Tab-separated table of C-alpha atoms in Angstrom:
chain	number	residue	atom	x	y	z
A	25	TYR	CA	-8.652	5.938	-7.653
A	26	LEU	CA	-7.035	8.675	-5.650
A	27	SER	CA	-8.419	12.157	-6.147
A	28	ASN	CA	-7.076	14.255	-3.286
A	29	VAL	CA	-6.137	17.442	-5.124
A	30	ARG	CA	-4.535	18.900	-1.983
A	31	MET	CA	-1.721	16.359	-1.784
A	32	GLY	CA	1.754	17.584	-2.717
A	33	HIS	CA	2.455	18.342	-6.347
A	34	GLY	CA	5.326	16.233	-7.683
A	35	THR	CA	6.013	13.971	-4.713
A	36	THR	CA	6.506	10.236	-4.826
A	37	MET	CA	3.894	7.716	-3.743
A	38	LEU	CA	5.794	4.916	-2.048
A	39	LEU	CA	4.603	1.293	-1.881
A	40	LEU	CA	5.535	0.141	1.625
A	41	ARG	CA	6.499	-3.397	2.561
A	42	ASN	CA	3.259	-3.814	4.554
A	43	GLY	CA	1.191	-3.217	1.396
A	44	HIS	CA	0.187	0.338	2.318
A	45	MET	CA	1.028	3.433	0.327
A	46	MET	CA	2.816	6.514	1.646
A	47	SER	CA	2.817	10.027	0.288
A	48	THR	CA	2.832	13.580	1.539
A	49	GLY	CA	-0.239	14.953	3.300
A	50	ASP	CA	-2.513	17.866	2.460
A	51	GLU	CA	-0.973	20.820	4.304
A	52	TYR	CA	1.520	23.095	2.551
A	53	ARG	CA	4.613	24.627	4.078
A	54	GLN	CA	5.519	26.179	0.717
A	55	ILE	CA	4.061	25.634	-2.748
A	56	PRO	CA	4.120	23.737	-4.982
A	57	TYR	CA	5.132	20.601	-3.030
A	58	ASN	CA	6.727	21.203	0.393
A	59	MET	CA	4.251	19.506	2.715
A	60	THR	CA	4.187	19.287	6.513
A	61	SER	CA	3.221	15.632	6.901
A	62	LEU	CA	3.378	12.076	5.561
A	63	TRP	CA	0.315	9.868	5.208
A	64	GLU	CA	0.374	6.082	5.361
A	65	PHE	CA	-2.876	4.782	3.875
A	66	ASP	CA	-4.395	1.581	2.527
A	67	TRP	CA	-6.147	0.890	-0.748
A	68	LEU	CA	-9.535	2.033	0.512
A	69	GLY	CA	-8.125	5.419	1.485
A	70	LYS	CA	-7.969	4.736	5.220
A	71	VAL	CA	-5.147	6.854	6.720
A	72	HIS	CA	-3.471	4.614	9.325
A	73	HIS	CA	-0.642	6.991	10.290
A	74	GLU	CA	0.106	10.648	9.820
A	75	TYR	CA	3.681	11.715	10.546
A	76	GLU	CA	4.087	15.456	11.067
A	77	VAL	CA	7.488	16.736	9.931
A	78	PRO	CA	8.331	20.376	10.729
A	79	ASN	CA	11.144	20.392	8.118
A	80	ALA	CA	8.506	19.670	5.411
A	81	ILE	CA	8.753	16.815	2.900
A	82	HIS	CA	9.046	16.986	-0.882
A	83	HIS	CA	9.902	14.905	-3.957
A	84	SER	CA	11.213	11.590	-2.599
A	85	LEU	CA	10.619	8.908	0.055
A	86	TYR	CA	12.466	5.663	0.791
A	87	GLU	CA	11.622	2.913	3.296
A	88	MET	CA	14.804	1.866	5.105
A	89	PRO	CA	15.441	-1.734	6.219
A	90	ASN	CA	14.412	-0.893	9.814
A	91	GLY	CA	11.143	0.661	8.611
A	92	ASN	CA	12.170	4.285	9.135
A	93	ILE	CA	11.521	6.718	6.282
A	94	LEU	CA	14.332	8.531	4.483
A	95	ALA	CA	12.955	11.657	2.810
A	96	ALA	CA	13.951	14.732	0.836
A	97	SER	CA	13.406	17.738	3.072
A	98	ASN	CA	14.713	21.137	4.223
A	99	ALA	CA	16.392	22.865	7.094
A	100	ARG	CA	13.875	23.029	9.918
A	101	ASP	CA	13.509	26.812	9.683
A	102	LEU	CA	12.843	26.919	5.979
A	103	PHE	CA	12.292	30.676	5.782
A	104	THR	CA	15.403	31.856	7.598
A	105	ALA	CA	17.888	29.212	6.437
A	106	GLY	CA	18.406	31.031	3.127
A	107	THR	CA	18.132	27.816	1.092
A	108	ARG	CA	15.648	24.993	0.575
A	109	GLU	CA	15.351	21.399	-0.693
A	110	ASP	CA	18.892	20.533	0.405
A	111	VAL	CA	18.422	18.393	3.539
A	112	ALA	CA	17.665	14.662	3.776
A	113	VAL	CA	15.913	13.507	6.957
A	114	VAL	CA	15.215	10.173	8.627
A	115	VAL	CA	11.751	9.934	10.230
A	116	ASP	CA	11.261	7.378	13.002
A	117	ARG	CA	8.368	5.138	11.977
A	118	THR	CA	7.130	4.750	15.565
A	119	THR	CA	7.469	8.222	17.080
A	120	GLY	CA	7.385	10.324	13.910
A	121	ALA	CA	10.410	12.249	15.159
A	122	VAL	CA	13.139	13.446	12.790
A	123	VAL	CA	16.053	11.403	14.171
A	124	LYS	CA	18.720	12.296	11.588
A	125	GLU	CA	19.402	15.211	9.257
A	126	TYR	CA	21.914	15.356	6.388
A	127	ASP	CA	22.458	19.014	5.499
A	128	PHE	CA	24.052	19.185	2.048
A	129	ARG	CA	25.034	22.815	2.492
A	130	ARG	CA	27.743	21.375	4.746
A	131	ILE	CA	28.589	18.560	2.307
A	132	LEU	CA	28.540	20.144	-1.171
A	133	ASP	CA	28.987	23.715	-2.454
A	134	GLU	CA	25.781	25.762	-2.422
A	135	THR	CA	27.464	28.577	-4.402
A	136	ARG	CA	28.125	26.372	-7.446
A	137	ALA	CA	25.734	27.763	-10.054
A	138	PRO	CA	25.085	25.727	-13.215
A	139	PHE	CA	22.745	27.186	-15.827
A	140	ASN	CA	19.284	25.665	-15.252
A	141	HIS	CA	15.560	26.213	-15.801
A	142	PHE	CA	14.326	25.501	-12.244
A	143	ASP	CA	14.825	29.098	-11.070
A	144	PRO	CA	11.498	31.002	-10.843
A	145	GLY	CA	13.379	34.245	-11.459
A	146	VAL	CA	12.681	35.825	-8.071
A	147	LEU	CA	15.503	38.142	-6.991
A	148	HIS	CA	16.458	38.274	-3.298
A	149	ALA	CA	14.240	35.293	-2.504
A	150	LEU	CA	13.949	34.208	1.131
A	151	ASN	CA	15.357	30.784	0.265
A	152	VAL	CA	17.356	29.758	-2.784
A	153	ASP	CA	16.811	26.388	-4.470
A	154	TRP	CA	20.439	25.608	-5.358
A	155	MET	CA	20.138	21.804	-5.136
A	156	HIS	CA	16.496	20.743	-5.649
A	157	MET	CA	17.018	17.298	-4.105
A	158	ASN	CA	14.725	14.926	-6.000
A	159	SER	CA	15.875	11.390	-5.069
A	160	VAL	CA	16.946	9.892	-1.759
A	161	LEU	CA	17.776	6.234	-1.186
A	162	TYR	CA	19.691	4.032	1.197
A	163	ASP	CA	22.522	1.810	-0.073
A	164	ALA	CA	22.365	-0.951	2.544
A	165	GLU	CA	25.383	-2.840	1.213
A	166	HIS	CA	27.648	0.166	1.780
A	167	ASP	CA	25.678	1.898	4.583
A	168	ALA	CA	25.375	4.991	2.414
A	169	ILE	CA	22.829	7.670	1.606
A	170	VAL	CA	22.523	8.424	-2.129
A	171	VAL	CA	20.842	11.648	-3.249
A	172	SER	CA	20.202	13.334	-6.578
A	173	SER	CA	20.484	17.042	-7.390
A	174	PRO	CA	19.134	17.852	-10.866
A	175	ILE	CA	20.211	21.500	-10.670
A	176	GLN	CA	23.808	20.462	-9.968
A	177	SER	CA	23.554	17.370	-12.236
A	178	GLN	CA	25.043	15.428	-9.328
A	179	VAL	CA	24.246	12.042	-7.832
A	180	VAL	CA	26.099	11.912	-4.515
A	181	SER	CA	26.833	9.044	-2.128
A	182	ILE	CA	27.699	9.849	1.498
A	183	ASP	CA	28.546	7.660	4.466
A	184	ALA	CA	25.321	7.254	6.471
A	185	ALA	CA	27.153	7.489	9.789
A	186	THR	CA	29.597	10.329	9.134
A	187	GLY	CA	28.101	12.247	6.182
A	188	GLU	CA	31.449	12.097	4.360
A	189	ILE	CA	31.301	12.022	0.563
A	190	GLN	CA	32.092	8.664	-1.070
A	191	TRP	CA	31.637	9.611	-4.723
A	192	ILE	CA	29.972	12.146	-7.033
A	193	LEU	CA	28.422	11.083	-10.336
A	194	GLY	CA	28.113	13.935	-12.805
A	195	PRO	CA	29.833	16.003	-15.494
A	196	HIS	CA	33.234	17.407	-14.507
A	197	ASP	CA	32.427	21.017	-15.447
A	198	GLY	CA	32.335	23.758	-12.807
A	199	TYR	CA	34.658	22.270	-10.208
A	200	ASP	CA	36.931	25.227	-9.739
A	201	GLY	CA	37.027	27.977	-7.124
A	202	SER	CA	34.947	27.068	-4.079
A	203	SER	CA	34.008	23.708	-5.654
A	204	ALA	CA	37.597	22.565	-6.250
A	205	SER	CA	37.655	20.483	-3.056
A	206	LEU	CA	34.871	18.279	-4.476
A	207	ALA	CA	36.756	17.320	-7.641
A	208	LYS	CA	38.570	14.430	-5.956
A	209	TYR	CA	35.241	12.609	-5.479
A	210	LEU	CA	34.239	12.723	-9.162
A	211	LEU	CA	33.895	9.454	-11.059
A	212	THR	CA	36.082	8.896	-14.128
A	213	PRO	CA	34.297	7.567	-17.244
A	214	VAL	CA	35.659	4.456	-18.956
A	215	GLY	CA	34.557	2.457	-21.994
A	216	THR	CA	32.851	3.568	-25.190
A	217	ASP	CA	29.541	5.313	-25.901
A	218	PHE	CA	29.579	7.131	-22.571
A	219	GLU	CA	27.474	10.214	-21.803
A	220	TRP	CA	26.860	12.020	-18.539
A	221	SER	CA	23.373	12.598	-17.184
A	222	TRP	CA	22.021	16.151	-16.827
A	223	GLY	CA	19.130	17.221	-14.572
A	224	GLN	CA	18.426	13.575	-13.662
A	225	HIS	CA	15.442	12.073	-11.825
A	226	GLY	CA	14.418	8.726	-10.321
A	227	VAL	CA	17.786	7.318	-9.246
A	228	GLU	CA	17.617	3.612	-8.325
A	229	ILE	CA	20.197	1.019	-7.244
A	230	LEU	CA	19.876	-2.146	-9.347
A	231	PRO	CA	20.484	-5.789	-8.371
A	232	ASP	CA	24.109	-6.926	-8.601
A	233	ALA	CA	24.195	-8.008	-12.258
A	234	ASP	CA	27.951	-8.700	-12.434
A	235	HIS	CA	28.134	-10.443	-9.015
A	236	ASP	CA	30.916	-8.083	-7.978
A	237	PRO	CA	30.532	-6.460	-4.533
A	238	GLY	CA	32.970	-3.777	-5.657
A	239	THR	CA	30.538	-2.312	-8.176
A	240	ILE	CA	27.195	-0.480	-7.999
A	241	ASP	CA	24.724	-0.348	-10.889
A	242	LEU	CA	22.533	2.775	-10.994
A	243	LEU	CA	19.446	3.414	-13.132
A	244	MET	CA	18.068	6.913	-13.665
A	245	LEU	CA	16.192	9.154	-16.052
A	246	ASP	CA	18.709	11.446	-17.723
A	247	ASN	CA	16.413	14.383	-18.482
A	248	GLY	CA	19.236	16.062	-20.393
A	249	GLN	CA	18.333	19.624	-19.419
A	250	ASN	CA	20.796	21.921	-21.294
A	251	ARG	CA	23.539	19.225	-21.424
A	252	SER	CA	25.877	22.038	-20.465
A	253	PHE	CA	27.137	23.765	-17.327
A	254	THR	CA	26.878	27.159	-19.026
A	255	GLU	CA	24.136	28.961	-20.914
A	256	ALA	CA	26.474	29.540	-23.853
A	257	GLY	CA	26.850	25.804	-24.431
A	258	ALA	CA	23.246	24.809	-23.700
A	259	VAL	CA	21.456	22.467	-26.112
A	260	LEU	CA	18.096	23.905	-27.167
A	261	ALA	CA	14.996	21.920	-26.231
A	262	GLU	CA	14.122	21.345	-29.895
A	263	ASN	CA	17.488	19.596	-30.384
A	264	ASN	CA	17.626	17.759	-27.061
A	265	TYR	CA	16.621	14.307	-25.790
A	266	SER	CA	15.988	12.392	-22.572
A	267	ARG	CA	16.878	8.778	-21.855
A	268	GLY	CA	16.802	6.032	-19.294
A	269	VAL	CA	20.388	5.056	-18.558
A	270	VAL	CA	22.220	2.418	-16.493
A	271	TYR	CA	25.697	3.182	-15.134
A	272	ARG	CA	28.135	0.844	-13.383
A	273	ILE	CA	30.399	2.387	-10.738
A	274	ARG	CA	33.605	0.633	-9.645
A	275	LEU	CA	34.293	1.814	-6.105
A	276	SER	CA	37.981	0.872	-5.880
A	277	ASP	CA	39.111	3.376	-8.510
A	278	ARG	CA	36.001	5.612	-8.748
A	279	THR	CA	35.382	4.775	-12.406
A	280	ILE	CA	32.044	4.664	-14.203
A	281	GLU	CA	30.866	3.028	-17.422
A	282	GLN	CA	27.589	3.174	-19.316
A	283	ILE	CA	25.820	-0.198	-19.547
A	284	ARG	CA	22.462	0.483	-21.183
A	285	GLU	CA	20.310	3.344	-22.454
A	286	TYR	CA	17.025	4.091	-24.203
A	287	GLY	CA	15.545	7.378	-25.407
A	288	LYS	CA	18.305	9.135	-27.306
A	289	GLU	CA	17.119	7.552	-30.560
A	290	ARG	CA	13.727	9.274	-30.134
A	291	GLY	CA	15.246	12.752	-30.147
A	292	SER	CA	13.229	15.754	-29.027
A	293	ASP	CA	9.956	13.799	-29.324
A	294	GLY	CA	10.788	12.204	-25.970
A	295	TYR	CA	12.533	15.182	-24.384
A	296	ALA	CA	11.343	15.966	-20.836
A	297	THR	CA	12.888	19.094	-19.339
A	298	PHE	CA	12.009	17.991	-15.813
A	299	LEU	CA	10.124	15.346	-13.795
A	300	GLY	CA	10.194	11.641	-14.555
A	301	ASP	CA	11.457	8.284	-13.420
A	302	ALA	CA	13.100	5.010	-14.454
A	303	ASP	CA	12.243	1.705	-12.724
A	304	TYR	CA	13.772	-1.750	-13.086
A	305	LEU	CA	11.208	-4.578	-13.373
A	306	PRO	CA	12.858	-7.658	-11.821
A	307	THR	CA	10.542	-10.322	-13.246
A	308	THR	CA	11.351	-9.378	-16.841
A	309	GLY	CA	14.527	-7.308	-16.666
A	310	ASN	CA	12.628	-4.569	-18.486
A	311	ILE	CA	13.012	-0.885	-17.658
A	312	LEU	CA	9.952	1.338	-17.212
A	313	ILE	CA	10.814	4.917	-18.183
A	314	ASP	CA	8.681	7.958	-17.395
A	315	PHE	CA	9.455	10.978	-19.581
A	316	GLY	CA	7.478	12.974	-17.076
A	317	GLY	CA	7.654	16.718	-17.840
A	318	GLN	CA	7.470	17.323	-21.581
A	319	LEU	CA	6.882	21.060	-21.930
A	320	ARG	CA	5.292	21.967	-25.248
A	321	VAL	CA	4.199	25.183	-26.973
A	322	GLU	CA	2.267	24.536	-30.188
A	323	GLY	CA	3.675	21.015	-30.118
A	324	LYS	CA	7.320	22.116	-29.947
A	325	PRO	CA	9.611	21.316	-26.973
A	326	VAL	CA	10.546	24.203	-24.662
A	327	ASP	CA	12.387	24.508	-21.341
A	328	ARG	CA	9.967	26.813	-19.513
A	329	ILE	CA	9.551	24.863	-16.259
A	330	ILE	CA	7.942	27.678	-14.265
A	331	GLY	CA	5.298	28.117	-16.963
A	332	GLY	CA	4.540	24.414	-16.667
A	333	VAL	CA	4.318	24.530	-12.865
A	334	LEU	CA	2.021	27.570	-12.965
A	335	GLY	CA	-0.127	25.989	-15.689
A	336	THR	CA	0.491	28.616	-18.366
A	337	ILE	CA	1.954	26.156	-20.878
A	338	GLU	CA	1.173	22.533	-21.676
A	339	THR	CA	2.992	19.732	-19.862
A	340	ASP	CA	2.712	16.259	-21.394
A	341	SER	CA	4.367	12.966	-20.466
A	342	ARG	CA	5.114	9.573	-21.959
A	343	ILE	CA	5.678	6.196	-20.277
A	344	VAL	CA	7.682	3.549	-22.135
A	345	GLU	CA	8.627	0.013	-21.087
A	346	VAL	CA	11.747	-1.308	-22.797
A	347	ALA	CA	13.030	-4.899	-22.889
A	348	PRO	CA	16.763	-5.691	-22.494
A	349	SER	CA	16.901	-6.060	-26.285
A	350	GLY	CA	15.776	-2.447	-26.686
A	351	GLN	CA	12.319	-3.441	-27.926
A	352	VAL	CA	9.425	-1.271	-26.704
A	353	VAL	CA	6.806	-3.568	-25.142
A	354	PHE	CA	4.484	-0.927	-23.679
A	355	GLU	CA	3.890	2.760	-24.290
A	356	VAL	CA	1.300	5.320	-23.274
A	357	ALA	CA	1.160	9.088	-23.730
A	358	SER	CA	-0.502	11.490	-21.314
A	359	ARG	CA	-1.624	14.826	-22.774
A	360	GLY	CA	-3.512	17.904	-21.638
A	361	ASN	CA	-7.216	18.391	-22.305
A	362	PRO	CA	-9.718	21.275	-22.323
A	363	TYR	CA	-9.891	21.135	-18.513
A	364	SER	CA	-6.149	21.188	-17.705
A	365	THR	CA	-2.847	21.940	-19.408
A	366	SER	CA	-1.032	19.606	-17.016
A	367	ALA	CA	-0.636	15.961	-17.988
A	368	GLU	CA	2.682	15.487	-16.216
A	369	THR	CA	3.638	12.271	-14.425
A	370	TYR	CA	6.230	12.651	-11.697
A	371	GLN	CA	6.962	8.941	-11.247
A	372	VAL	CA	5.689	5.610	-12.514
A	373	LEU	CA	5.407	2.205	-10.834
A	374	ARG	CA	4.106	-1.187	-11.895
A	375	LEU	CA	2.208	-2.462	-8.877
A	376	PRO	CA	2.066	-6.143	-7.889
A	377	VAL	CA	-1.590	-7.191	-7.984
A	378	PRO	CA	-1.712	-8.726	-4.453
A	379	SER	CA	-0.836	-5.370	-2.923
A	380	LEU	CA	-4.084	-3.956	-4.283
A	381	LEU	CA	-5.998	-6.310	-2.007
A	382	THR	CA	-4.241	-5.330	1.215
A	383	VAL	CA	-6.860	-3.769	3.490
A	384	ASP	CA	-6.183	-4.112	7.203
A	385	ALA	CA	-9.458	-2.989	8.710
A	386	PRO	CA	-12.922	-1.757	7.746
A	387	LEU	CA	-13.151	1.987	7.497
A	388	GLY	CA	-13.847	3.491	10.920
A	389	ALA	CA	-12.927	0.320	12.842
A	390	VAL	CA	-9.381	1.463	13.561
A	391	ARG	CA	-8.424	4.997	14.517
A	392	GLY	CA	-5.619	6.600	12.583
A	393	GLU	CA	-2.614	7.684	14.631
A	394	ARG	CA	-0.802	11.002	14.449
A	395	ALA	CA	2.853	11.222	15.439
A	396	GLY	CA	5.720	13.662	15.096
A	397	GLU	CA	5.912	17.385	15.672
A	398	SER	CA	3.564	19.971	14.199
A	399	TYR	CA	4.949	23.041	12.548
A	400	LEU	CA	3.162	25.954	14.211
A	401	ILE	CA	3.319	29.694	13.520
A	402	HIS	CA	3.313	31.771	16.690
A	403	ALA	CA	1.872	35.210	17.308
A	404	SER	CA	4.072	38.179	16.467
A	405	THR	CA	4.504	40.715	19.250
A	406	ALA	CA	6.514	43.082	17.021
A	407	THR	CA	3.790	43.649	14.427
A	408	LYS	CA	1.067	46.170	15.188
A	409	VAL	CA	-2.487	45.492	14.129
A	410	PRO	CA	-3.761	47.956	11.513
A	411	PRO	CA	-6.502	50.027	13.215
A	412	ILE	CA	-8.717	50.286	10.113
A	413	PHE	CA	-9.538	48.368	6.966
A	414	PHE	CA	-8.008	49.943	3.877
A	415	GLY	CA	-6.654	49.319	0.384
A	416	ARG	CA	-7.840	47.170	-2.484
A	417	ILE	CA	-6.378	43.877	-1.291
A	418	GLY	CA	-8.629	40.871	-1.796
A	419	VAL	CA	-8.422	37.508	-0.051
A	420	SER	CA	-9.895	34.062	-0.691
A	421	PHE	CA	-9.410	30.755	1.098
A	422	ARG	CA	-8.862	27.276	-0.269
A	423	ARG	CA	-8.841	25.923	3.282
A	424	LEU	CA	-9.691	27.365	6.673
A	425	VAL	CA	-10.010	24.434	9.065
A	426	ASN	CA	-10.001	24.324	12.863
A	427	GLU	CA	-8.443	21.015	13.964
A	428	ASN	CA	-8.953	20.901	17.725
A	429	GLY	CA	-7.319	24.250	18.322
A	430	ARG	CA	-4.920	24.208	15.374
A	431	LEU	CA	-6.120	26.475	12.569
A	432	VAL	CA	-4.958	25.446	9.081
A	433	VAL	CA	-4.975	28.360	6.637
A	434	ASP	CA	-4.432	28.206	2.863
A	435	GLY	CA	-5.373	31.436	1.099
A	436	SER	CA	-4.604	33.779	-1.765
A	437	LEU	CA	-4.094	37.531	-2.092
A	438	THR	CA	-5.064	39.728	-4.996
A	439	TYR	CA	-4.904	43.454	-5.638
A	440	ASP	CA	-7.668	44.994	-7.758
A	441	ASP	CA	-8.627	41.404	-8.592
A	442	ARG	CA	-5.188	40.794	-10.127
A	443	THR	CA	-2.714	38.125	-9.027
A	444	TYR	CA	0.905	39.098	-8.381
A	445	LEU	CA	3.874	36.736	-8.216
A	446	LEU	CA	5.104	38.042	-4.854
A	447	GLY	CA	3.020	38.687	-1.769
A	448	LYS	CA	2.975	38.538	2.023
A	449	ALA	CA	0.069	38.021	4.416
A	450	LEU	CA	-0.577	38.438	8.140
A	451	VAL	CA	-3.485	36.567	9.752
A	452	ILE	CA	-5.086	38.788	12.406
A	453	PHE	CA	-7.469	37.798	15.208
A	454	ARG	CA	-9.245	40.680	16.969
A	455	SER	CA	-11.772	40.599	19.780
A	456	ARG	CA	-13.257	43.603	21.592
A	457	THR	CA	-10.305	43.774	23.982
A	458	ARG	CA	-7.276	42.174	22.308
A	459	ALA	CA	-5.610	41.345	18.997
A	460	TYR	CA	-3.069	38.796	17.763
A	461	VAL	CA	-1.012	38.739	14.562
A	462	PHE	CA	0.376	35.571	12.932
A	463	PRO	CA	2.785	36.026	9.984
A	464	ALA	CA	1.882	33.461	7.304
A	465	ASN	CA	4.350	31.634	5.078
A	466	SER	CA	4.405	33.066	1.572
A	467	GLY	CA	4.154	31.279	-1.737
A	468	LEU	CA	4.152	32.404	-5.346
A	469	ASN	CA	1.157	34.016	-7.043
A	470	GLY	CA	-0.231	35.366	-3.791
A	471	ARG	CA	-0.575	32.039	-1.953
A	472	PHE	CA	-0.043	32.019	1.800
A	473	PHE	CA	-0.141	29.289	4.444
A	474	ALA	CA	-0.300	29.071	8.212
A	475	SER	CA	-0.644	26.437	10.905
A	476	ILE	CA	-1.714	28.422	13.971
A	477	ASP	CA	-1.910	27.301	17.572
A	478	THR	CA	-5.070	29.138	18.671
A	479	LYS	CA	-4.530	27.918	22.235
A	480	GLU	CA	-2.013	30.752	22.562
A	481	MET	CA	-4.983	33.136	22.675
A	482	PRO	CA	-7.265	33.571	25.722
A	483	ALA	CA	-10.850	32.354	25.521
A	484	ASP	CA	-12.821	34.818	23.420
A	485	THR	CA	-14.469	35.299	20.044
A	486	TYR	CA	-12.172	36.762	17.415
A	487	ARG	CA	-12.893	38.249	14.030
A	488	ILE	CA	-10.426	37.102	11.377
A	489	SER	CA	-8.884	39.649	9.015
A	490	ILE	CA	-5.927	39.639	6.645
A	491	ALA	CA	-3.294	42.339	6.293
A	492	GLY	CA	-1.390	41.829	3.083
A	493	ALA	CA	0.923	43.285	0.496
A	494	VAL	CA	1.741	42.375	-3.092
A	495	ARG	CA	4.860	43.496	-4.916
A	496	MET	CA	5.319	44.578	-8.502
A	497	GLY	CA	7.878	42.643	-10.526
A	498	THR	CA	10.106	39.743	-9.460
A	499	ASP	CA	12.413	41.360	-6.895
A	500	ALA	CA	11.450	40.349	-3.355
A	501	ALA	CA	13.504	43.173	-1.839
A	502	SER	CA	12.457	46.167	-3.938
A	503	GLY	CA	9.739	47.392	-6.237
A	504	LYS	CA	6.418	49.064	-5.613
A	505	THR	CA	4.104	47.393	-3.110
A	506	TYR	CA	0.356	47.592	-2.697
A	507	GLN	CA	-0.856	47.095	0.851
A	508	GLY	CA	-4.200	46.583	2.478
A	509	HIS	CA	-6.138	45.244	5.446
A	510	VAL	CA	-9.397	43.420	4.745
A	511	PRO	CA	-12.016	41.718	6.944
A	512	THR	CA	-13.147	38.187	6.200
A	513	GLU	CA	-16.520	36.635	6.809
A	514	TYR	CA	-15.069	34.322	9.491
A	515	LYS	CA	-14.917	34.385	13.259
A	516	LEU	CA	-13.093	32.030	15.603
A	517	THR	CA	-14.247	31.147	19.093
A	518	VAL	CA	-11.556	29.960	21.510
A	519	GLU	CA	-13.005	28.172	24.520
């Protein structure tokens, strides 16, 4: 079993064609799941390749026909771009380099603002999650990139070469004003018993069931969040439902029909506000559905995603396998326990047994390879080092690791032993004659992260301290702040 608690929260684990697994690594760029690397590992835990990706990786991975990895990502400078989780990247499997970027700020409308429950409620945040890309896949038959945005309730296909939109699957609400130019790409529903998906996850292209090259069959989990573009029309969690659904798109006239569904008949018992998956099982034709993020308070469904992510409310999940007849042939529920409120499942996969036996080399016989480009924070020359220690800021570290001159920092700030939602930290190195300041990346609840190139500093022994500030309330631009500068018990020697 896999027990690395530092791997990215809510990111796919991909079964590669060579029998290895791939997932995100153990170094955060931003919590809870933006990670700076990909790991390719075998079934004994041997990491064969680490691909460092400065854009950071989250949510979704896809192995392209040439072996390269298509991944959900960000603009390279995540903290000055103003947005996040809206770029798809292609990572070269040999060099680890990001060889292609699809920036959806230039493809869709980042100002379109459906009512949703993904927003953590931080005003004036450094980067806004307007898209929350959670699926990326390559449509080889049409040389297209298909991505999913649960916040926008959009599944979008673009030309892989040009980035031009081919079609948009989603409800037709909210396509006025700055979004009006996108309306021409919307699919038109045909047939009976049709419903749009809302806040979807786990988009998958199915085999060609009707033997018509002019159609595409898509499977997804329709989470159903709100089932409305506006708050006024939102369906309450206690009255809502989630479902696995298959759509058929006819490309010639941009029409869409609903082929198959399961989950609506279970009502709110199966409702999952977020997370989840739907997989087609080719040997049986069954569909494996993961109702992955079932938020519950005293057993009743709620839509409080941020509470689930922060662990303040219970998150359950349920996995159901359904035959083409609609008969349930397998079901298992995952629930919280006295040790954790989180029993979520982001995705689900039935693994072929032979893949479990794929081990290329004894542990230690083959060296793992690292490729790509590290994301490094550089010393700030504009920030002065506080001359004294002051304030009631506290600091603790989850990780403080020196990797051959690269210092990996994962810490937390408190003030008077209390945690605050918003905070900022500076990592300071001071010797007898010099000092260097590295501004860390900020996360929620006081978390901060840094990947520091210590080779920038001359040979010396440096004491490590943290200058930090926490902010009252949820406005990142205003509100009372508490500042401090505290020593740590650590020193770093640069040789």
